[in-house]
Amino acid sequence: MHSAITPELVYELVSVISPSVSPDGKRLAFVRSHVDRDSAETRSQIMLMNISSNEVATFTGGKSDSSPRFSPDGCYLAFVRPDDAGKPQIWTMPTNGGEAYQLTGIDGGVTDIAWSPDSGALAFVSDVDPDPAPDNHDPKREPRVSIARRIRYRADGLGWRGDAFRHIFVVNLDSGETRQLTDGEGDDSAPIWSPDGSSIAFIADRRPDRETASHSDVYVVPASGGRIESMSQGLSSVASLCWSPSGDAMAVGGSDDDTAGAGWQSWLFIIERERAPRKLTDDSITVAGGYAPLVPAPEMHWGDDGQISFIADAKGESGIYQADADTGDVRKVTGGGLMSQVSFDGDAKTAVVLTTSPDSAGDLHYVDITSGAVKQLTDFNSAYFEERPPAKLEKFTHSRAGFEIQSRMLFPPNFDPASSYPLVLDIHGGPHGVFSDSFSAQQQVLATAGYIVLAVNPRGSSTYGTDFMKAVLCDWGGEDYLDIMSAVDIVCERGYVDESRLGITGYSYGGFMSSWIIGQDTRFKAAVVGAPCINLSSMYGTSDIGVRFGEVQWGGNRWDALDAFLEHSPLTYAPNVETPVLLMHGEADHRCPIEQSEQYFVTLKRLGKEIEFVRFPDSSHGFVRTGHPKLRKEYLSRLLGWMNKHVLSTE
């Protein structure tokens, strides 16, 4: 008999990430990781695969190795491993065997490593803090004050920033000599060498308004150091890039719209010196990008044949696409599921892509770029899913107020339409997030426990076009709320949905919306509200993105738009709440600070409502995906427990 997918999956699933294909396309390096139950630590090693035979061997012996990169000549593999102080450093190892060698020992650690074309050096990004704590500093004996001089003095997942910035460095493979290439105000990321090795392009937020706006640009610096040149005039933001084969142009995933950032809606542009950016794609797709420094930009490739290869998303599904640099013709090579990482061989004739799907937590697939043929390369979780089959996915679309609203439903195992089931409404973050054809641990835990899960992509969701995405601006809790509730109404007309047993949950903007909904509608028997935006007025001053994000999303600055802030805050409608609420929040959350949940808890408690508040120590906004495994499991366990307590009973 099959079993349910439980919160124990945190310990039971194996993850594969960071594919790197050798230049000749014959070998694949990737990271295989799992959580060690005894130590509760994530263990990760670099694996090496023969692509034609699928034979896999462990390549590195560290406990926390990541980010493998083949050198252009195929002779070395660079990767990242923490030093004794826990700072990530670059290590290299010959691909034909030998000992791993630590190449860097930089105080700020390393991210975003990139080989030079001649395989003689690597560019990387490191944190530069002008006032670091001394070595062996004891904060109990010598506490240090923190001084903020900028609005962006802290960042979620990174903590205190103060006057620190991330900059570009280069290290020589033979000598280990390390040079800093960039400095000044602005965080730099995604270094890419020019084909001749003379220059390095990178993405940075160096504009004077970096404190109050989410702009980013492409810059170029000589590989030997020197003047930094801006290359992307005419664009508002950039999320990914690659050089042309000749080195006189670049392809970028970017946006020319201040209210549609490249992280949410990205077009493919060609940029050249002294020319306006040339747009190749429309908004039927959005080019995949990164979120420095926590999520690196996915690889793009501009081939000698003029074809630019990249990942893009449309309506919650990913694909590998190619665009002709001259004509702008775009074709979809292959698609399906959610593709988040890709590596191309030297000629971009083949690729390996990381794909999650409703029945896979993430596997690597080999793609023939010419034919679109796909072959699965990894399947480390097959035994787990044979015993615990994932819930089945159904999609449907309905029309409402000028837009087509797409929803996804997950059904319990052995679903019988003649029976009656409880339903949990799940709401994504963002508001420009999106529910994709991918594996969601939270949804699978609920669905395989016997719930139907409804996941709606209301207006504001990304991958459905610019107008759809921007329709939520200055209207949180308006038409987006009505989109979601209309989908609930539709599925409640199906005979197998028990309207007396409805639950609701969401995280971040999903926490905003779930708390908003229970302040407007009393039909839900339980609400699990994760890291919510509760009071837009206070969030404006306490979130790490309160100003640059909030002014676009909520209609201006706090003093000019205070009435709108209050009107669109779930806290305003707390007296209407009748649903039992479980609040869950990380104590180190700088994105949606925990004071948001604190306000909601005190208000609902004072009003005599049923509410419980769970605080997760040392946990940032993203802890439900990348935090301590015990806490990730506990989040899922408490979510399921609250729903079981309040939704399963019809009393």
XYZ file of C-alpha atoms in Angstrom:
651
model
C 0.000 0.000 0.000
C 1.276 3.459 -0.848
C 2.195 5.980 1.859
C 1.693 9.735 2.070
C 4.439 12.277 1.479
C 5.118 13.597 4.985
C 7.222 16.423 6.450
C 9.966 13.799 6.823
C 10.723 14.400 3.123
C 13.120 17.114 4.320
C 15.410 14.274 5.447
C 14.463 11.670 2.856
C 14.833 13.398 -0.517
C 18.116 13.780 -2.404
C 18.708 17.052 -4.266
C 20.649 17.623 -7.471
C 21.635 21.140 -8.567
C 24.292 23.176 -10.386
C 24.876 21.248 -13.626
C 28.106 22.012 -15.520
C 28.676 20.372 -18.908
C 32.251 19.894 -20.132
C 33.146 21.906 -23.260
C 33.134 18.741 -25.408
C 29.693 17.793 -24.090
C 30.807 14.365 -22.866
C 30.870 14.849 -19.101
C 28.620 16.444 -16.542
C 29.517 17.771 -13.112
C 26.725 18.450 -10.639
C 26.022 18.713 -6.922
C 24.292 15.904 -5.058
C 23.098 16.799 -1.558
C 21.074 15.371 1.297
C 20.381 16.126 4.935
C 22.300 14.037 7.449
C 19.832 13.082 10.178
C 22.414 12.724 12.937
C 24.034 16.126 12.465
C 21.012 17.863 10.863
C 23.479 19.317 8.355
C 23.221 19.359 4.585
C 25.977 17.297 2.959
C 26.868 18.073 -0.642
C 29.485 16.671 -3.006
C 30.428 17.160 -6.638
C 29.495 14.217 -8.839
C 30.933 13.470 -12.287
C 28.844 11.704 -14.932
C 29.663 10.189 -18.301
C 26.685 11.529 -20.252
C 26.559 8.771 -22.863
C 26.592 5.929 -20.323
C 24.982 7.694 -17.317
C 27.784 6.313 -15.129
C 28.207 8.506 -12.045
C 31.112 8.780 -9.620
C 31.792 10.978 -6.605
C 34.397 13.561 -7.620
C 35.017 15.558 -4.429
C 35.200 14.410 -0.839
C 34.173 17.530 1.045
C 31.092 17.864 3.207
C 29.804 21.057 1.592
C 31.084 21.329 -1.998
C 29.087 23.338 -4.536
C 29.076 25.366 -7.770
C 31.201 23.175 -10.089
C 32.550 24.823 -13.262
C 34.560 23.114 -16.013
C 37.468 25.150 -17.346
C 37.152 26.009 -21.074
C 40.001 23.603 -21.897
C 38.284 20.848 -19.905
C 41.358 20.190 -17.771
C 40.115 21.533 -14.432
C 36.981 21.706 -12.389
C 36.594 24.700 -10.112
C 34.156 24.482 -7.218
C 33.320 26.178 -3.928
C 34.113 24.752 -0.496
C 34.042 26.484 2.920
C 37.354 27.179 4.642
C 37.970 26.583 8.346
C 36.138 29.819 9.177
C 33.125 28.757 7.146
C 33.816 31.224 4.326
C 33.212 29.773 0.829
C 36.431 29.673 -1.224
C 37.383 28.531 -4.733
C 39.036 25.148 -5.030
C 40.270 23.502 -8.222
C 40.879 19.897 -9.156
C 42.217 18.256 -12.351
C 39.408 16.506 -14.216
C 41.604 13.470 -14.882
C 42.150 12.953 -11.149
C 44.353 14.417 -8.460
C 44.116 16.415 -5.266
C 41.813 19.371 -4.696
C 43.667 22.667 -4.214
C 42.380 25.748 -2.390
C 42.852 28.717 -4.709
C 41.389 31.622 -2.716
C 41.445 32.627 0.922
C 39.506 35.873 0.809
C 37.795 37.269 3.915
C 34.503 38.011 2.171
C 34.105 34.531 0.692
C 33.214 33.896 -2.959
C 30.156 33.525 -5.181
C 29.530 33.635 -8.948
C 32.742 32.013 -10.184
C 33.548 32.257 -13.925
C 36.539 30.930 -15.880
C 38.577 33.094 -18.255
C 38.553 31.896 -21.906
C 42.196 30.729 -21.666
C 41.491 28.734 -18.463
C 44.197 30.708 -16.677
C 42.075 32.686 -14.216
C 38.686 32.908 -12.563
C 36.507 35.912 -11.878
C 34.334 35.854 -8.786
C 32.296 38.062 -6.480
C 33.258 38.715 -2.877
C 31.845 40.807 -0.058
C 33.901 43.885 0.797
C 33.229 45.295 4.261
C 35.214 48.436 5.164
C 34.692 47.787 8.880
C 34.864 44.025 9.495
C 35.063 42.525 12.956
C 38.622 41.596 13.951
C 39.714 37.977 13.778
C 38.671 35.985 16.852
C 36.363 38.818 17.907
C 34.452 38.031 21.115
C 31.152 39.968 21.035
C 30.509 39.231 24.712
C 33.724 40.914 25.842
C 33.775 43.635 23.199
C 30.299 44.352 21.847
C 30.323 46.489 18.698
C 27.734 49.069 17.739
C 26.245 49.000 14.246
C 25.889 52.214 12.269
C 23.423 52.657 9.393
C 24.082 55.357 6.797
C 21.906 53.949 4.029
C 18.310 52.803 3.672
C 19.592 49.443 2.462
C 21.606 48.713 5.580
C 20.453 45.084 5.868
C 19.241 42.379 3.495
C 17.187 39.253 3.985
C 19.318 36.128 3.982
C 22.485 38.209 4.396
C 21.771 40.119 7.575
C 23.555 43.348 8.447
C 25.097 45.108 5.455
C 26.068 48.536 6.805
C 28.629 49.929 4.344
C 29.510 46.582 2.733
C 29.174 45.892 -1.006
C 29.861 42.898 -3.253
C 32.571 43.430 -5.875
C 34.362 41.634 -8.716
C 37.748 39.953 -8.203
C 40.080 37.896 -10.396
C 42.375 35.110 -9.201
C 45.232 33.631 -11.268
C 45.131 29.846 -11.482
C 48.913 29.303 -11.331
C 50.042 31.950 -8.848
C 46.902 32.387 -6.743
C 47.336 36.163 -7.045
C 44.005 37.857 -6.365
C 43.044 41.330 -7.596
C 39.953 43.426 -6.858
C 38.559 44.937 -10.069
C 35.571 46.953 -8.873
C 34.746 49.126 -5.889
C 32.404 51.955 -4.969
C 28.675 52.089 -4.231
C 26.712 49.175 -5.630
C 26.520 45.397 -5.443
C 28.118 43.563 -8.388
C 27.191 40.071 -9.604
C 27.254 37.595 -12.516
C 30.729 38.250 -14.003
C 31.153 37.002 -17.589
C 34.446 37.173 -19.509
C 34.513 38.563 -23.045
C 35.494 35.982 -25.707
C 39.020 37.434 -26.030
C 39.489 37.600 -22.238
C 40.188 41.331 -22.234
C 37.046 42.422 -20.362
C 34.529 41.227 -17.811
C 30.859 42.139 -17.978
C 28.714 42.072 -14.851
C 25.358 43.179 -13.436
C 25.194 45.832 -10.723
C 22.878 48.351 -9.069
C 25.273 51.312 -9.248
C 22.812 54.094 -10.093
C 22.519 57.039 -7.678
C 18.927 56.010 -6.846
C 19.943 52.495 -5.771
C 18.602 53.208 -2.270
C 15.046 53.858 -3.419
C 14.622 52.005 -6.740
C 15.238 48.493 -8.039
C 17.390 49.351 -11.042
C 20.298 47.282 -12.340
C 22.580 47.596 -15.339
C 25.286 45.828 -17.306
C 28.813 47.148 -16.818
C 32.143 46.217 -18.370
C 35.540 46.472 -16.691
C 38.949 45.615 -18.205
C 40.191 42.261 -16.907
C 43.372 44.011 -15.820
C 41.393 46.686 -13.970
C 40.456 50.220 -14.935
C 37.457 52.349 -15.847
C 34.030 50.768 -15.486
C 31.750 51.347 -18.487
C 27.950 51.228 -18.416
C 26.501 49.237 -21.320
C 22.726 48.976 -20.870
C 21.425 52.541 -21.189
C 17.726 52.403 -21.997
C 17.010 49.405 -19.781
C 15.542 49.606 -16.304
C 16.890 46.320 -14.951
C 18.890 43.273 -16.033
C 18.781 39.720 -14.667
C 21.051 37.652 -16.985
C 23.597 38.154 -19.778
C 26.056 36.613 -22.227
C 28.560 37.898 -24.814
C 28.277 37.587 -28.577
C 30.997 35.406 -30.191
C 32.743 38.512 -31.558
C 32.621 40.333 -28.226
C 31.068 43.484 -29.684
C 27.563 42.907 -28.271
C 25.725 41.153 -25.459
C 22.399 39.400 -25.067
C 20.628 40.208 -21.810
C 17.465 39.210 -20.062
C 16.204 42.618 -19.010
C 13.344 45.084 -18.796
C 12.800 48.605 -20.109
C 9.800 49.142 -17.810
C 10.362 50.634 -14.338
C 7.256 48.899 -12.995
C 8.041 45.489 -14.519
C 11.439 44.486 -13.170
C 13.578 41.911 -14.947
C 13.155 39.504 -12.046
C 9.465 39.175 -12.915
C 9.071 40.089 -16.603
C 12.237 39.925 -18.666
C 12.641 40.353 -22.411
C 15.657 39.314 -24.484
C 17.605 42.359 -25.650
C 20.738 42.894 -27.716
C 22.917 45.667 -26.321
C 25.842 47.305 -28.115
C 27.937 50.376 -27.487
C 26.348 53.647 -28.614
C 23.148 51.922 -29.745
C 19.722 51.643 -28.156
C 18.849 48.182 -26.834
C 17.139 45.988 -29.425
C 14.265 43.833 -28.118
C 14.016 40.314 -29.582
C 11.133 38.760 -27.636
C 7.623 39.774 -26.638
C 6.008 39.274 -23.235
C 4.481 35.905 -24.106
C 7.609 34.539 -22.434
C 9.822 35.873 -19.676
C 13.564 35.180 -19.806
C 14.796 33.452 -16.647
C 17.106 35.540 -14.485
C 18.904 35.532 -11.157
C 18.457 37.251 -7.801
C 21.954 38.132 -6.663
C 23.570 37.011 -4.475
C 21.246 34.224 -3.318
C 20.154 32.901 -6.737
C 22.742 33.029 -9.552
C 21.673 34.012 -13.049
C 21.064 30.978 -15.284
C 23.484 30.418 -18.136
C 22.798 31.887 -21.583
C 24.762 31.089 -24.756
C 25.260 33.036 -28.007
C 26.585 30.646 -30.634
C 28.612 31.196 -33.776
C 25.445 30.463 -35.758
C 23.768 33.549 -34.288
C 21.403 31.550 -32.077
C 20.971 32.704 -28.475
C 19.942 29.855 -26.156
C 18.225 30.519 -22.820
C 15.560 29.387 -20.345
C 12.222 31.201 -20.395
C 8.831 30.754 -18.744
C 5.268 31.073 -20.030
C 2.036 30.487 -18.090
C 3.757 28.598 -15.304
C 5.786 26.328 -17.604
C 9.472 26.538 -18.511
C 11.299 25.822 -21.728
C 14.636 26.111 -23.444
C 14.340 28.654 -26.230
C 16.511 29.946 -29.045
C 16.358 33.406 -30.572
C 18.067 34.452 -33.803
C 20.200 37.511 -33.020
C 19.637 39.000 -36.501
C 16.010 38.238 -37.311
C 14.575 37.934 -33.801
C 12.889 34.645 -34.697
C 12.226 32.631 -31.543
C 11.680 28.886 -31.277
C 10.960 26.657 -28.326
C 13.457 23.795 -28.192
C 11.716 21.831 -25.453
C 9.570 22.514 -22.439
C 7.683 21.236 -19.441
C 7.923 21.556 -15.678
C 9.964 24.282 -14.016
C 13.514 24.746 -15.342
C 15.780 26.725 -13.028
C 19.384 25.939 -14.071
C 21.041 25.022 -17.370
C 24.522 24.365 -18.719
C 25.431 24.269 -22.415
C 28.370 22.531 -24.053
C 30.970 24.652 -25.856
C 28.907 24.939 -29.069
C 25.454 24.919 -27.430
C 24.552 21.802 -29.398
C 23.504 20.073 -26.185
C 22.480 21.175 -22.711
C 21.728 19.762 -19.293
C 18.837 21.371 -17.460
C 17.530 21.055 -13.903
C 13.781 20.454 -14.043
C 11.195 19.972 -11.326
C 7.761 18.634 -12.207
C 4.625 17.680 -10.270
C 6.028 14.166 -9.809
C 9.738 14.989 -9.387
C 11.478 17.092 -6.759
C 14.191 17.900 -9.311
C 16.245 15.936 -11.825
C 18.812 16.651 -14.506
C 17.861 16.160 -18.151
C 20.022 16.052 -21.272
C 18.670 18.087 -24.203
C 19.667 17.893 -27.852
C 19.263 21.535 -28.887
C 18.780 20.776 -32.577
C 16.073 18.133 -32.279
C 14.667 18.973 -28.859
C 15.069 15.345 -27.752
C 15.281 14.930 -23.976
C 16.863 12.179 -21.853
C 16.607 11.981 -18.071
C 20.023 11.666 -16.427
C 19.317 11.435 -12.688
C 16.669 9.657 -10.629
C 17.954 9.478 -7.057
C 14.455 9.665 -5.549
C 12.763 6.933 -7.589
C 12.415 4.521 -4.655
C 10.935 7.258 -2.463
C 8.270 8.183 -5.016
C 7.445 4.570 -5.806
C 6.435 4.171 -2.173
C 4.903 7.649 -1.893
C 3.382 8.646 -5.254
C 2.927 12.404 -5.652
C -0.502 13.928 -6.064
C -1.848 14.348 -9.577
C -2.111 17.825 -11.110
C -5.012 19.306 -13.057
C -5.105 22.791 -14.598
C -8.123 24.900 -15.490
C -8.731 28.467 -16.651
C -11.633 30.839 -16.151
C -12.343 34.363 -17.351
C -12.768 37.228 -14.933
C -12.729 41.023 -15.354
C -10.736 41.082 -18.559
C -8.200 38.332 -17.816
C -7.885 34.573 -18.103
C -7.086 33.205 -14.623
C -5.225 29.894 -14.538
C -5.422 27.570 -11.544
C -3.877 24.259 -10.562
C -5.441 21.542 -8.431
C -3.726 18.607 -6.738
C -5.772 15.542 -5.839
C -5.285 12.983 -3.058
C -4.112 9.464 -3.929
C -6.867 7.156 -5.151
C -9.076 10.180 -5.711
C -12.727 9.233 -6.206
C -14.971 11.962 -7.705
C -17.942 10.294 -6.048
C -16.458 11.030 -2.603
C -16.186 14.306 -0.686
C -12.862 15.956 0.187
C -11.638 18.914 2.234
C -9.886 21.650 0.247
C -6.942 23.901 1.103
C -6.408 27.104 -0.858
C -2.682 27.846 -1.254
C -1.550 31.353 -2.270
C 1.881 32.127 -3.710
C 4.248 34.929 -2.765
C 5.364 37.929 -4.747
C 2.811 39.214 -5.635
C 4.661 38.420 -8.876
C 5.403 34.827 -7.954
C 3.720 32.002 -9.821
C 2.534 28.456 -9.273
C 4.251 26.306 -11.898
C 4.055 22.727 -13.121
C 6.545 21.771 -10.423
C 6.941 19.886 -7.167
C 5.797 21.756 -4.051
C 6.616 20.020 -0.779
C 3.881 21.907 1.043
C 1.202 21.087 -1.511
C 2.265 17.453 -1.772
C 2.208 16.983 2.004
C -1.348 18.362 2.129
C -2.645 16.559 -0.948
C -1.272 13.118 -0.099
C -2.721 13.539 3.411
C -6.208 13.672 1.884
C -6.782 17.314 0.919
C -7.522 18.753 -2.488
C -5.147 21.692 -2.933
C -6.160 24.696 -5.041
C -3.352 26.966 -6.300
C -4.513 30.036 -8.220
C -2.370 32.392 -10.305
C -4.325 35.662 -9.936
C -3.509 38.888 -11.726
C -0.089 39.986 -10.551
C 1.430 36.553 -11.196
C 4.413 36.471 -13.536
C 4.737 34.538 -16.836
C 1.292 35.653 -18.093
C 2.372 38.901 -19.743
C 3.141 42.431 -18.630
C -0.405 43.761 -18.358
C -1.448 40.770 -16.254
C 1.550 41.150 -13.965
C 1.158 44.913 -13.482
C -2.593 44.711 -12.832
C -1.936 44.147 -9.121
C 0.063 47.355 -8.617
C -1.564 49.651 -6.042
C -4.438 47.173 -5.704
C -3.300 44.493 -3.244
C -6.455 42.861 -1.905
C -8.588 44.169 -4.787
C -9.007 42.378 -8.101
C -6.339 39.822 -7.150
C -8.495 38.810 -4.184
C -11.557 38.528 -6.410
C -9.634 36.398 -8.920
C -8.733 33.924 -6.181
C -12.181 33.767 -4.648
C -13.856 33.279 -8.022
C -11.659 30.201 -8.524
C -12.701 28.961 -5.064
C -16.359 29.440 -6.007
C -15.863 27.470 -9.224
C -14.232 24.444 -7.580
C -16.749 24.446 -4.743
C -19.407 23.725 -7.358
C -17.730 20.383 -7.986
C -19.501 17.677 -6.049
C -16.354 16.211 -4.556
C -15.339 19.468 -2.770
C -16.788 19.753 0.737
C -17.604 23.466 1.192
C -17.860 22.962 4.945
C -14.190 21.934 5.138
C -12.079 24.698 3.595
C -8.622 25.783 4.727
C -6.349 28.568 3.504
C -2.606 29.137 3.617
C 0.031 31.357 2.060
C 3.523 32.712 2.637
C 4.892 36.268 2.202
C 2.441 37.973 -0.188
C 0.554 34.701 0.185
C 0.523 35.475 3.917
C -0.818 38.937 3.120
C -3.564 37.488 0.950
C -4.540 34.677 3.306
C -4.874 37.142 6.196
C -6.684 39.574 3.891
C -9.179 36.902 2.815
C -10.117 35.829 6.349
C -10.775 39.500 7.107
C -13.266 39.586 4.229
C -14.736 36.061 4.131
C -15.630 33.708 6.990
C -16.044 30.434 5.072
C -12.572 29.053 5.922
C -12.248 26.761 8.927
C -8.499 27.273 9.364
C -5.781 29.641 8.190
C -2.021 29.097 8.289
C -0.400 32.462 7.632
C 3.327 32.444 6.917
C 5.617 35.503 7.110
C 2.828 37.899 6.132
C 2.635 41.558 5.157
C 0.060 42.728 7.707
C 0.595 46.485 8.084
C 1.958 48.154 4.940
C 2.627 51.360 6.857
C 5.124 49.798 9.261
C 6.518 47.409 6.659
C 7.530 50.434 4.579
C 10.064 51.344 7.260
C 11.139 47.928 8.528
C 11.462 45.709 5.419
C 14.774 45.577 3.546
C 12.785 46.395 0.380
C 10.066 48.529 1.983
C 10.949 51.688 0.054
C 12.069 50.509 -3.384
C 9.467 47.721 -3.566
C 6.680 49.293 -1.541
C 6.492 52.599 -3.386
C 5.856 50.785 -6.683
C 3.516 48.160 -5.242
C 1.482 50.252 -2.805
C 1.184 53.604 -4.563
C 3.910 55.908 -3.291
C 5.712 56.788 -0.111
C 4.168 56.390 3.294
C 3.424 60.037 4.032
C 1.655 60.643 0.731
C -0.192 57.317 0.528
C -0.934 56.565 4.190
C -4.684 56.202 3.660
C -4.090 53.678 0.860
C -1.566 51.813 3.012
C -4.149 51.435 5.773
C -6.959 50.531 3.359
C -4.884 47.721 1.852
C -3.525 46.329 5.151
C -5.034 43.101 6.546
C -4.545 44.515 10.057
C -7.338 46.998 9.334
C -9.830 44.146 8.966
C -8.713 42.055 11.944
C -12.019 42.605 13.824
C -13.810 40.681 11.055
C -11.712 37.507 11.463
C -13.554 34.411 12.659
C -11.135 31.797 11.291
C -8.659 30.101 13.683
C -5.209 31.416 12.674
C -1.772 29.824 12.942
C 0.946 32.441 12.406
C 4.453 31.206 11.509
C 7.405 33.531 11.023
C 11.214 33.529 11.019
C 12.813 35.731 13.665
C 15.607 36.851 11.303
C 13.225 37.788 8.485
C 14.232 41.162 7.017
C 11.913 40.915 3.993
C 8.618 40.688 5.890
C 9.887 41.460 9.389
C 8.467 39.489 12.274
C 6.939 42.660 13.701
C 4.246 42.152 11.056
C 3.126 38.916 12.705
C 3.612 40.410 16.153
C 1.093 43.130 15.350
C -1.413 40.658 13.961
C -1.022 38.274 16.891
C -1.532 40.938 19.554
C -4.490 42.455 17.716
C -6.307 39.159 17.151
C -5.522 37.956 20.663
C -6.832 41.211 22.162
C -9.988 40.814 20.083
C -10.503 37.347 21.569
C -9.827 35.441 18.344
C -8.322 31.961 18.167
C -4.686 32.403 17.187
C -1.335 30.724 17.771
C 2.049 32.309 16.953
C 5.094 30.144 16.104
C 8.492 31.874 15.892
C 11.393 30.188 14.103
C 14.794 31.166 15.545
C 17.634 32.459 13.331
C 15.427 32.075 10.261
C 15.290 34.444 7.311
C 12.396 34.925 4.903
C 13.544 31.985 2.790
C 13.990 29.504 5.632
C 11.101 27.309 4.457
C 13.276 26.404 1.450
C 16.847 26.758 2.692
C 16.730 26.948 6.477
C 17.598 24.445 9.175
C 16.045 21.071 8.234
C 14.382 20.642 11.629
C 12.629 23.972 11.229
C 11.607 23.262 7.640
C 10.084 19.981 8.782
C 8.373 21.701 11.701
C 6.788 24.292 9.425
C 5.235 21.535 7.321
C 4.204 19.513 10.388
C 2.486 22.453 12.051
C 0.754 23.417 8.797
C -0.655 19.911 8.418
C -1.520 19.641 12.114
C -3.481 22.923 12.131
C -5.460 21.899 9.053
C -6.191 18.461 10.503
C -7.356 19.993 13.766
C -9.719 22.577 12.305
C -10.655 21.496 8.776
C -11.195 17.736 8.956
C -13.872 18.106 11.603
C -17.241 19.353 10.322
C -18.438 20.395 13.773
